[in-house]
PDB file of C-alpha atoms and ligand atoms in Angstrom:
ATOM      1  CA  UNK A  26      44.926  -2.797  31.302  1.00  0.00           C
ATOM      2  CA  UNK A  27      48.558  -2.063  30.568  1.00  0.00           C
ATOM      3  CA  UNK A  28      49.344   0.242  27.668  1.00  0.00           C
ATOM      4  CA  UNK A  29      51.125  -2.506  25.704  1.00  0.00           C
ATOM      5  CA  UNK A  30      48.203  -4.929  26.105  1.00  0.00           C
ATOM      6  CA  UNK A  31      45.828  -2.180  25.080  1.00  0.00           C
ATOM      7  CA  UNK A  32      47.857  -1.487  21.913  1.00  0.00           C
ATOM      8  CA  UNK A  33      47.859  -5.180  20.962  1.00  0.00           C
ATOM      9  CA  UNK A  34      44.106  -5.392  21.595  1.00  0.00           C
ATOM     10  CA  UNK A  35      43.539  -2.360  19.369  1.00  0.00           C
ATOM     11  CA  UNK A  36      45.661  -3.883  16.596  1.00  0.00           C
ATOM     12  CA  UNK A  37      43.720  -7.145  16.814  1.00  0.00           C
ATOM     13  CA  UNK A  38      40.371  -5.309  16.709  1.00  0.00           C
ATOM     14  CA  UNK A  39      41.508  -3.287  13.688  1.00  0.00           C
ATOM     15  CA  UNK A  40      42.658  -6.445  11.880  1.00  0.00           C
ATOM     16  CA  UNK A  41      39.305  -8.127  12.555  1.00  0.00           C
ATOM     17  CA  UNK A  42      37.452  -5.030  11.399  1.00  0.00           C
ATOM     18  CA  UNK A  43      39.414  -4.800   8.135  1.00  0.00           C
ATOM     19  CA  UNK A  44      38.982  -8.535   7.542  1.00  0.00           C
ATOM     20  CA  UNK A  45      35.214  -8.210   8.053  1.00  0.00           C
ATOM     21  CA  UNK A  46      35.101  -5.266   5.633  1.00  0.00           C
ATOM     22  CA  UNK A  47      36.794  -7.282   2.906  1.00  0.00           C
ATOM     23  CA  UNK A  48      34.375 -10.203   3.104  1.00  0.00           C
ATOM     24  CA  UNK A  49      31.625  -9.812   0.568  1.00  0.00           C
ATOM     25  CA  UNK A  50      28.150 -10.757   1.817  1.00  0.00           C
ATOM     26  CA  UNK A  51      26.623 -13.851   0.237  1.00  0.00           C
ATOM     27  CA  UNK A  52      24.438 -13.162  -2.783  1.00  0.00           C
ATOM     28  CA  UNK A  53      20.741 -13.876  -2.149  1.00  0.00           C
ATOM     29  CA  UNK A  54      20.918 -16.634  -4.746  1.00  0.00           C
ATOM     30  CA  UNK A  55      23.200 -18.558  -2.398  1.00  0.00           C
ATOM     31  CA  UNK A  56      20.599 -18.411   0.375  1.00  0.00           C
ATOM     32  CA  UNK A  57      17.424 -18.892  -1.678  1.00  0.00           C
ATOM     33  CA  UNK A  58      16.611 -20.591  -4.962  1.00  0.00           C
ATOM     34  CA  UNK A  59      14.639 -17.541  -6.126  1.00  0.00           C
ATOM     35  CA  UNK A  60      12.109 -14.848  -5.299  1.00  0.00           C
ATOM     36  CA  UNK A  61       8.507 -14.577  -6.551  1.00  0.00           C
ATOM     37  CA  UNK A  62       6.615 -11.268  -6.406  1.00  0.00           C
ATOM     38  CA  UNK A  63       2.996 -11.814  -5.337  1.00  0.00           C
ATOM     39  CA  UNK A  64       2.027  -8.157  -5.888  1.00  0.00           C
ATOM     40  CA  UNK A  65      -0.056  -6.463  -8.590  1.00  0.00           C
ATOM     41  CA  UNK A  66       1.131  -3.006  -9.690  1.00  0.00           C
ATOM     42  CA  UNK A  67      -0.864  -0.118  -8.206  1.00  0.00           C
ATOM     43  CA  UNK A  68      -2.529   1.686 -11.095  1.00  0.00           C
ATOM     44  CA  UNK A  69      -5.820   3.305 -12.127  1.00  0.00           C
ATOM     45  CA  UNK A  70      -6.540   0.095 -14.058  1.00  0.00           C
ATOM     46  CA  UNK A  71      -6.668  -2.051 -10.886  1.00  0.00           C
ATOM     47  CA  UNK A  72     -10.222  -3.347 -10.246  1.00  0.00           C
ATOM     48  CA  UNK A  73     -11.770  -1.520  -7.289  1.00  0.00           C
ATOM     49  CA  UNK A  74     -14.240  -2.923  -4.750  1.00  0.00           C
ATOM     50  CA  UNK A  75     -17.127  -0.608  -5.711  1.00  0.00           C
ATOM     51  CA  UNK A  76     -16.607  -1.174  -9.431  1.00  0.00           C
ATOM     52  CA  UNK A  77     -16.579   2.522 -10.267  1.00  0.00           C
ATOM     53  CA  UNK A  78     -15.271   3.481 -13.698  1.00  0.00           C
ATOM     54  CA  UNK A  79     -13.297   6.286 -12.087  1.00  0.00           C
ATOM     55  CA  UNK A  80     -10.483   4.770 -10.053  1.00  0.00           C
ATOM     56  CA  UNK A  81     -10.202   5.750  -6.380  1.00  0.00           C
ATOM     57  CA  UNK A  82      -6.431   5.750  -6.957  1.00  0.00           C
ATOM     58  CA  UNK A  83      -5.245   9.229  -7.889  1.00  0.00           C
ATOM     59  CA  UNK A  84      -1.810  10.188  -9.132  1.00  0.00           C
ATOM     60  CA  UNK A  85      -0.573  13.555 -10.356  1.00  0.00           C
ATOM     61  CA  UNK A  86       2.868  14.934 -11.131  1.00  0.00           C
ATOM     62  CA  UNK A  87       4.486  17.223  -8.557  1.00  0.00           C
ATOM     63  CA  UNK A  88       7.773  17.826 -10.362  1.00  0.00           C
ATOM     64  CA  UNK A  89       9.113  16.974 -13.802  1.00  0.00           C
ATOM     65  CA  UNK A  90      12.543  16.862 -15.387  1.00  0.00           C
ATOM     66  CA  UNK A  91      11.456  19.477 -17.950  1.00  0.00           C
ATOM     67  CA  UNK A  92      10.372  22.031 -15.317  1.00  0.00           C
ATOM     68  CA  UNK A  93      12.214  21.078 -12.148  1.00  0.00           C
ATOM     69  CA  UNK A  94      15.157  18.875 -13.096  1.00  0.00           C
ATOM     70  CA  UNK A  95      13.777  15.922 -11.107  1.00  0.00           C
ATOM     71  CA  UNK A  96      10.665  13.714 -11.012  1.00  0.00           C
ATOM     72  CA  UNK A  97       8.129  13.169  -8.227  1.00  0.00           C
ATOM     73  CA  UNK A  98       4.392  12.486  -7.964  1.00  0.00           C
ATOM     74  CA  UNK A  99       1.560  12.921  -5.485  1.00  0.00           C
ATOM     75  CA  UNK A 100      -0.575   9.805  -4.857  1.00  0.00           C
ATOM     76  CA  UNK A 101      -3.765   9.081  -2.912  1.00  0.00           C
ATOM     77  CA  UNK A 102      -5.660   5.820  -2.564  1.00  0.00           C
ATOM     78  CA  UNK A 103      -7.973   3.910  -0.196  1.00  0.00           C
ATOM     79  CA  UNK A 104      -6.196   1.663   2.307  1.00  0.00           C
ATOM     80  CA  UNK A 105      -7.872  -1.371   0.715  1.00  0.00           C
ATOM     81  CA  UNK A 106      -6.886  -1.105  -2.933  1.00  0.00           C
ATOM     82  CA  UNK A 107      -5.033  -3.465  -5.311  1.00  0.00           C
ATOM     83  CA  UNK A 108      -2.762  -5.944  -3.454  1.00  0.00           C
ATOM     84  CA  UNK A 109      -3.297  -4.912   0.164  1.00  0.00           C
ATOM     85  CA  UNK A 110      -3.287  -6.051   3.772  1.00  0.00           C
ATOM     86  CA  UNK A 111      -6.302  -5.981   6.103  1.00  0.00           C
ATOM     87  CA  UNK A 112      -5.017  -5.257   9.599  1.00  0.00           C
ATOM     88  CA  UNK A 113      -7.089  -6.865  12.384  1.00  0.00           C
ATOM     89  CA  UNK A 114      -8.287  -3.324  13.252  1.00  0.00           C
ATOM     90  CA  UNK A 115     -10.241  -3.324   9.953  1.00  0.00           C
ATOM     91  CA  UNK A 116     -13.046  -5.375  11.598  1.00  0.00           C
ATOM     92  CA  UNK A 117     -12.472  -5.250  15.370  1.00  0.00           C
ATOM     93  CA  UNK A 118     -11.583  -2.687  17.988  1.00  0.00           C
ATOM     94  CA  UNK A 119      -8.660  -2.887  20.393  1.00  0.00           C
ATOM     95  CA  UNK A 120      -6.610  -5.128  18.083  1.00  0.00           C
ATOM     96  CA  UNK A 121      -3.575  -4.382  15.892  1.00  0.00           C
ATOM     97  CA  UNK A 122      -3.601  -1.539  13.405  1.00  0.00           C
ATOM     98  CA  UNK A 123      -1.348  -2.114  10.410  1.00  0.00           C
ATOM     99  CA  UNK A 124       1.727  -0.496  12.016  1.00  0.00           C
ATOM    100  CA  UNK A 125       1.276  -2.651  15.140  1.00  0.00           C
ATOM    101  CA  UNK A 126       1.430  -6.084  13.479  1.00  0.00           C
ATOM    102  CA  UNK A 127       4.681  -7.565  14.851  1.00  0.00           C
ATOM    103  CA  UNK A 128       7.276  -8.050  12.075  1.00  0.00           C
ATOM    104  CA  UNK A 129       7.766 -11.661  13.232  1.00  0.00           C
ATOM    105  CA  UNK A 130       4.239 -12.324  11.940  1.00  0.00           C
ATOM    106  CA  UNK A 131       5.028 -10.827   8.551  1.00  0.00           C
ATOM    107  CA  UNK A 132       7.799 -13.285   7.636  1.00  0.00           C
ATOM    108  CA  UNK A 133       6.296 -16.761   7.708  1.00  0.00           C
ATOM    109  CA  UNK A 134       6.038 -20.217   6.133  1.00  0.00           C
ATOM    110  CA  UNK A 135       3.738 -20.023   3.099  1.00  0.00           C
ATOM    111  CA  UNK A 136       0.953 -22.541   2.504  1.00  0.00           C
ATOM    112  CA  UNK A 137      -0.773 -22.427  -0.896  1.00  0.00           C
ATOM    113  CA  UNK A 138      -4.037 -24.364  -1.288  1.00  0.00           C
ATOM    114  CA  UNK A 139      -4.896 -24.938  -4.931  1.00  0.00           C
ATOM    115  CA  UNK A 140      -8.625 -24.858  -5.732  1.00  0.00           C
ATOM    116  CA  UNK A 141      -8.395 -23.681  -9.356  1.00  0.00           C
ATOM    117  CA  UNK A 142     -10.325 -26.656 -10.694  1.00  0.00           C
ATOM    118  CA  UNK A 143     -13.222 -26.198  -8.265  1.00  0.00           C
ATOM    119  CA  UNK A 144     -13.325 -22.396  -8.664  1.00  0.00           C
ATOM    120  CA  UNK A 145     -13.402 -22.749 -12.462  1.00  0.00           C
ATOM    121  CA  UNK A 146     -16.706 -24.647 -12.139  1.00  0.00           C
ATOM    122  CA  UNK A 147     -18.150 -22.542  -9.310  1.00  0.00           C
ATOM    123  CA  UNK A 148     -17.296 -18.835  -8.942  1.00  0.00           C
ATOM    124  CA  UNK A 149     -18.814 -18.876  -5.427  1.00  0.00           C
ATOM    125  CA  UNK A 150     -16.470 -21.681  -4.311  1.00  0.00           C
ATOM    126  CA  UNK A 151     -15.326 -21.579  -0.679  1.00  0.00           C
ATOM    127  CA  UNK A 152     -12.085 -23.304   0.340  1.00  0.00           C
ATOM    128  CA  UNK A 153     -13.189 -26.252   2.458  1.00  0.00           C
ATOM    129  CA  UNK A 154     -11.777 -28.369   5.275  1.00  0.00           C
ATOM    130  CA  UNK A 155     -11.473 -31.162   2.684  1.00  0.00           C
ATOM    131  CA  UNK A 156      -9.162 -28.950   0.570  1.00  0.00           C
ATOM    132  CA  UNK A 157      -7.063 -28.334   3.682  1.00  0.00           C
ATOM    133  CA  UNK A 158      -7.016 -32.067   4.489  1.00  0.00           C
ATOM    134  CA  UNK A 159      -5.654 -32.815   1.012  1.00  0.00           C
ATOM    135  CA  UNK A 160      -2.881 -30.211   1.496  1.00  0.00           C
ATOM    136  CA  UNK A 161      -1.965 -31.664   4.896  1.00  0.00           C
ATOM    137  CA  UNK A 162      -2.014 -35.203   3.492  1.00  0.00           C
ATOM    138  CA  UNK A 163       0.536 -34.153   0.862  1.00  0.00           C
ATOM    139  CA  UNK A 164       2.673 -31.768   2.930  1.00  0.00           C
ATOM    140  CA  UNK A 165       2.154 -32.443   6.649  1.00  0.00           C
ATOM    141  CA  UNK A 166       0.457 -30.154   9.158  1.00  0.00           C
ATOM    142  CA  UNK A 167       0.215 -26.446   8.434  1.00  0.00           C
ATOM    143  CA  UNK A 168       3.084 -25.039  10.514  1.00  0.00           C
ATOM    144  CA  UNK A 169       2.253 -22.635  13.367  1.00  0.00           C
ATOM    145  CA  UNK A 170       2.573 -18.986  12.347  1.00  0.00           C
ATOM    146  CA  UNK A 171       1.999 -19.765   8.656  1.00  0.00           C
ATOM    147  CA  UNK A 172       0.325 -17.554   6.071  1.00  0.00           C
ATOM    148  CA  UNK A 173      -2.271 -19.646   4.233  1.00  0.00           C
ATOM    149  CA  UNK A 174      -3.256 -18.563   0.734  1.00  0.00           C
ATOM    150  CA  UNK A 175      -5.956 -19.812  -1.623  1.00  0.00           C
ATOM    151  CA  UNK A 176      -4.892 -20.152  -5.258  1.00  0.00           C
ATOM    152  CA  UNK A 177      -8.222 -19.854  -7.059  1.00  0.00           C
ATOM    153  CA  UNK A 178      -6.927 -18.795 -10.481  1.00  0.00           C
ATOM    154  CA  UNK A 179      -8.940 -15.564 -10.222  1.00  0.00           C
ATOM    155  CA  UNK A 180      -5.915 -13.326 -10.884  1.00  0.00           C
ATOM    156  CA  UNK A 181      -6.202 -14.285 -14.575  1.00  0.00           C
ATOM    157  CA  UNK A 182      -9.190 -11.872 -14.584  1.00  0.00           C
ATOM    158  CA  UNK A 183      -7.218  -8.944 -13.078  1.00  0.00           C
ATOM    159  CA  UNK A 184      -7.127  -6.945 -16.309  1.00  0.00           C
ATOM    160  CA  UNK A 185     -10.934  -6.836 -16.519  1.00  0.00           C
ATOM    161  CA  UNK A 186     -12.749  -5.233 -13.579  1.00  0.00           C
ATOM    162  CA  UNK A 187     -16.031  -6.643 -14.902  1.00  0.00           C
ATOM    163  CA  UNK A 188     -14.728 -10.225 -14.906  1.00  0.00           C
ATOM    164  CA  UNK A 189     -12.810  -9.794 -11.647  1.00  0.00           C
ATOM    165  CA  UNK A 190     -15.831  -8.448  -9.694  1.00  0.00           C
ATOM    166  CA  UNK A 191     -18.192 -10.765 -11.641  1.00  0.00           C
ATOM    167  CA  UNK A 192     -21.329  -8.955 -10.433  1.00  0.00           C
ATOM    168  CA  UNK A 193     -24.817 -10.268 -11.276  1.00  0.00           C
ATOM    169  CA  UNK A 194     -27.850  -8.214 -12.341  1.00  0.00           C
ATOM    170  CA  UNK A 195     -28.578  -7.322  -8.703  1.00  0.00           C
ATOM    171  CA  UNK A 196     -25.031  -6.127  -8.130  1.00  0.00           C
ATOM    172  CA  UNK A 197     -23.910  -9.091  -5.984  1.00  0.00           C
ATOM    173  CA  UNK A 198     -20.334 -10.109  -6.759  1.00  0.00           C
ATOM    174  CA  UNK A 199     -19.321 -13.716  -7.441  1.00  0.00           C
ATOM    175  CA  UNK A 200     -15.740 -14.796  -6.718  1.00  0.00           C
ATOM    176  CA  UNK A 201     -14.214 -17.536  -4.534  1.00  0.00           C
ATOM    177  CA  UNK A 202     -13.287 -17.164  -0.860  1.00  0.00           C
ATOM    178  CA  UNK A 203     -12.681 -19.286   2.245  1.00  0.00           C
ATOM    179  CA  UNK A 204     -15.337 -21.232   4.180  1.00  0.00           C
ATOM    180  CA  UNK A 205     -15.718 -20.076   7.785  1.00  0.00           C
ATOM    181  CA  UNK A 206     -15.128 -23.520   9.345  1.00  0.00           C
ATOM    182  CA  UNK A 207     -11.852 -23.843   7.397  1.00  0.00           C
ATOM    183  CA  UNK A 208     -10.673 -20.498   8.763  1.00  0.00           C
ATOM    184  CA  UNK A 209     -11.783 -21.317  12.317  1.00  0.00           C
ATOM    185  CA  UNK A 210      -9.721 -24.511  12.167  1.00  0.00           C
ATOM    186  CA  UNK A 211      -6.676 -22.705  10.735  1.00  0.00           C
ATOM    187  CA  UNK A 212      -6.817 -20.014  13.430  1.00  0.00           C
ATOM    188  CA  UNK A 213      -7.648 -22.195  16.438  1.00  0.00           C
ATOM    189  CA  UNK A 214      -5.903 -25.502  15.669  1.00  0.00           C
ATOM    190  CA  UNK A 215      -3.056 -24.364  13.408  1.00  0.00           C
ATOM    191  CA  UNK A 216      -2.376 -20.899  14.898  1.00  0.00           C
ATOM    192  CA  UNK A 217      -1.872 -19.186  11.551  1.00  0.00           C
ATOM    193  CA  UNK A 218      -0.618 -15.588  11.320  1.00  0.00           C
ATOM    194  CA  UNK A 219      -2.408 -14.568   8.136  1.00  0.00           C
ATOM    195  CA  UNK A 220      -4.785 -15.553   5.359  1.00  0.00           C
ATOM    196  CA  UNK A 221      -4.427 -14.635   1.684  1.00  0.00           C
ATOM    197  CA  UNK A 222      -6.324 -14.943  -1.585  1.00  0.00           C
ATOM    198  CA  UNK A 223      -6.113 -13.927  -5.255  1.00  0.00           C
ATOM    199  CA  UNK A 224      -9.610 -12.335  -5.217  1.00  0.00           C
ATOM    200  CA  UNK A 225     -11.088  -9.104  -3.786  1.00  0.00           C
ATOM    201  CA  UNK A 226     -11.840 -10.671  -0.394  1.00  0.00           C
ATOM    202  CA  UNK A 227     -11.251 -13.705   1.823  1.00  0.00           C
ATOM    203  CA  UNK A 228     -15.055 -13.775   2.279  1.00  0.00           C
ATOM    204  CA  UNK A 229     -16.536 -15.024  -1.004  1.00  0.00           C
ATOM    205  CA  UNK A 230     -18.192 -12.567  -3.409  1.00  0.00           C
ATOM    206  CA  UNK A 231     -21.867 -12.844  -2.393  1.00  0.00           C
ATOM    207  CA  UNK A 232     -21.119 -12.401   1.338  1.00  0.00           C
ATOM    208  CA  UNK A 233     -22.985  -9.535   2.969  1.00  0.00           C
ATOM    209  CA  UNK A 234     -21.884  -9.961   6.588  1.00  0.00           C
ATOM    210  CA  UNK A 235     -18.183 -10.907   6.150  1.00  0.00           C
ATOM    211  CA  UNK A 236     -18.011 -13.645   8.839  1.00  0.00           C
ATOM    212  CA  UNK A 237     -14.353 -14.419   8.138  1.00  0.00           C
ATOM    213  CA  UNK A 238     -13.330 -10.767   8.491  1.00  0.00           C
ATOM    214  CA  UNK A 239     -15.080 -10.614  11.892  1.00  0.00           C
ATOM    215  CA  UNK A 240     -13.612 -13.904  13.131  1.00  0.00           C
ATOM    216  CA  UNK A 241      -9.992 -13.333  12.085  1.00  0.00           C
ATOM    217  CA  UNK A 242      -9.936  -9.690  13.235  1.00  0.00           C
ATOM    218  CA  UNK A 243     -10.785 -10.512  16.831  1.00  0.00           C
ATOM    219  CA  UNK A 244      -8.068 -13.192  16.750  1.00  0.00           C
ATOM    220  CA  UNK A 245      -5.433 -10.728  15.442  1.00  0.00           C
ATOM    221  CA  UNK A 246      -5.037 -12.579  12.133  1.00  0.00           C
ATOM    222  CA  UNK A 247      -4.452 -10.392   9.058  1.00  0.00           C
ATOM    223  CA  UNK A 248      -5.537 -10.842   5.416  1.00  0.00           C
ATOM    224  CA  UNK A 249      -3.798 -10.352   2.083  1.00  0.00           C
ATOM    225  CA  UNK A 250      -6.221  -9.658  -0.762  1.00  0.00           C
ATOM    226  CA  UNK A 251      -5.805  -9.347  -4.532  1.00  0.00           C
ATOM    227  CA  UNK A 252      -2.634 -11.436  -4.318  1.00  0.00           C
ATOM    228  CA  UNK A 253      -0.833 -11.945  -7.683  1.00  0.00           C
ATOM    229  CA  UNK A 254       1.232 -14.685  -9.310  1.00  0.00           C
ATOM    230  CA  UNK A 255       0.235 -17.512  -6.990  1.00  0.00           C
ATOM    231  CA  UNK A 256       0.729 -19.897  -9.930  1.00  0.00           C
ATOM    232  CA  UNK A 257       4.461 -19.268  -9.449  1.00  0.00           C
ATOM    233  CA  UNK A 258       4.453 -20.001  -5.704  1.00  0.00           C
ATOM    234  CA  UNK A 259       5.107 -23.508  -4.343  1.00  0.00           C
ATOM    235  CA  UNK A 260       2.295 -25.185  -2.399  1.00  0.00           C
ATOM    236  CA  UNK A 261       4.727 -25.786   0.470  1.00  0.00           C
ATOM    237  CA  UNK A 262       8.260 -24.852   1.437  1.00  0.00           C
ATOM    238  CA  UNK A 263       8.230 -21.138   0.549  1.00  0.00           C
ATOM    239  CA  UNK A 264       8.860 -18.311   2.988  1.00  0.00           C
ATOM    240  CA  UNK A 265       6.561 -15.331   2.533  1.00  0.00           C
ATOM    241  CA  UNK A 266       7.729 -11.788   3.238  1.00  0.00           C
ATOM    242  CA  UNK A 267       4.808  -9.416   3.800  1.00  0.00           C
ATOM    243  CA  UNK A 268       5.863  -5.765   3.764  1.00  0.00           C
ATOM    244  CA  UNK A 269       2.957  -3.342   4.300  1.00  0.00           C
ATOM    245  CA  UNK A 270       3.272   0.432   4.265  1.00  0.00           C
ATOM    246  CA  UNK A 271       3.619   1.372   7.964  1.00  0.00           C
ATOM    247  CA  UNK A 272       0.597   3.663   8.216  1.00  0.00           C
ATOM    248  CA  UNK A 273       0.177   4.819  11.802  1.00  0.00           C
ATOM    249  CA  UNK A 274      -3.248   3.732  13.048  1.00  0.00           C
ATOM    250  CA  UNK A 275      -4.149   2.265   9.636  1.00  0.00           C
ATOM    251  CA  UNK A 276      -6.893  -0.321   8.984  1.00  0.00           C
ATOM    252  CA  UNK A 277      -4.696  -1.813   6.259  1.00  0.00           C
ATOM    253  CA  UNK A 278      -2.755  -0.533   3.308  1.00  0.00           C
ATOM    254  CA  UNK A 279      -0.724  -1.272   0.214  1.00  0.00           C
ATOM    255  CA  UNK A 280       1.587  -4.235   0.695  1.00  0.00           C
ATOM    256  CA  UNK A 281       4.489  -5.773  -1.209  1.00  0.00           C
ATOM    257  CA  UNK A 282       4.569  -9.550  -0.905  1.00  0.00           C
ATOM    258  CA  UNK A 283       7.510 -11.783  -1.830  1.00  0.00           C
ATOM    259  CA  UNK A 284       7.998 -15.532  -1.628  1.00  0.00           C
ATOM    260  CA  UNK A 285      11.535 -16.722  -0.988  1.00  0.00           C
ATOM    261  CA  UNK A 286      11.993 -20.126  -2.580  1.00  0.00           C
ATOM    262  CA  UNK A 287      14.104 -22.316  -0.368  1.00  0.00           C
ATOM    263  CA  UNK A 288      17.011 -24.145  -1.960  1.00  0.00           C
ATOM    264  CA  UNK A 289      15.660 -27.524  -2.983  1.00  0.00           C
ATOM    265  CA  UNK A 290      12.050 -26.269  -3.221  1.00  0.00           C
ATOM    266  CA  UNK A 291      10.255 -27.972  -6.073  1.00  0.00           C
ATOM    267  CA  UNK A 292       8.045 -25.459  -7.826  1.00  0.00           C
TER     268      UNK A 292
HETATM  269 ZN1  LIG B 322      -9.285  -5.361   2.544  1.00  0.00          ZN
END
């Protein structure tokens, strides 16, 4: 390249660079109609699986403005606490741990199946193939790679561990979950990436052998449990962003979940 050509090329590159710098990126509002947070806050008040009065979530101050001039805390918690993800490795060996779930599987079309009416009459309700058929009748087939969530209305009980766990005299919990044949169909025929619910588990409360956990794990499908605010998520048309803490070798962990509402999405 001649020196003159090189100089002109440099000038052009600089002009392009400066032009690019001046352009302001589009505001998120121009790309999406809104964002919904499907996450409960992590706190000692969050209902825990065992139902112990003492929370397994521990937090203590490490530095304070008064003593140190800045603020920081030390936290410890089980991997499956509050709004969390179950990595496939939670119930099967040789499958993805939480850090290994490909990011492409964590940003997905969101499907919300509403069973609030049925769950209100039956705390042991399990989302059925009929419920799925109604959703598909209204919205078309569940898209491949989707995250399918059950909106049972159970999150209204979040502030009471007793009501949220809903244990009977023998200690068995009663809250809604998915039916196994529904999940088998979603995994095998619809190739979903993940399953979510606004209760403690995708297997319903009384379950002792967790058939859905075993089935999804060996198929590398993850779960989102204790999901919040599903009443604000559209049944179809949303994009879910699942952002778990990247714990090396983890069976799951705390997760932040957002729904991006597409422009034109009717809520
Ligand atoms: Zn879990």
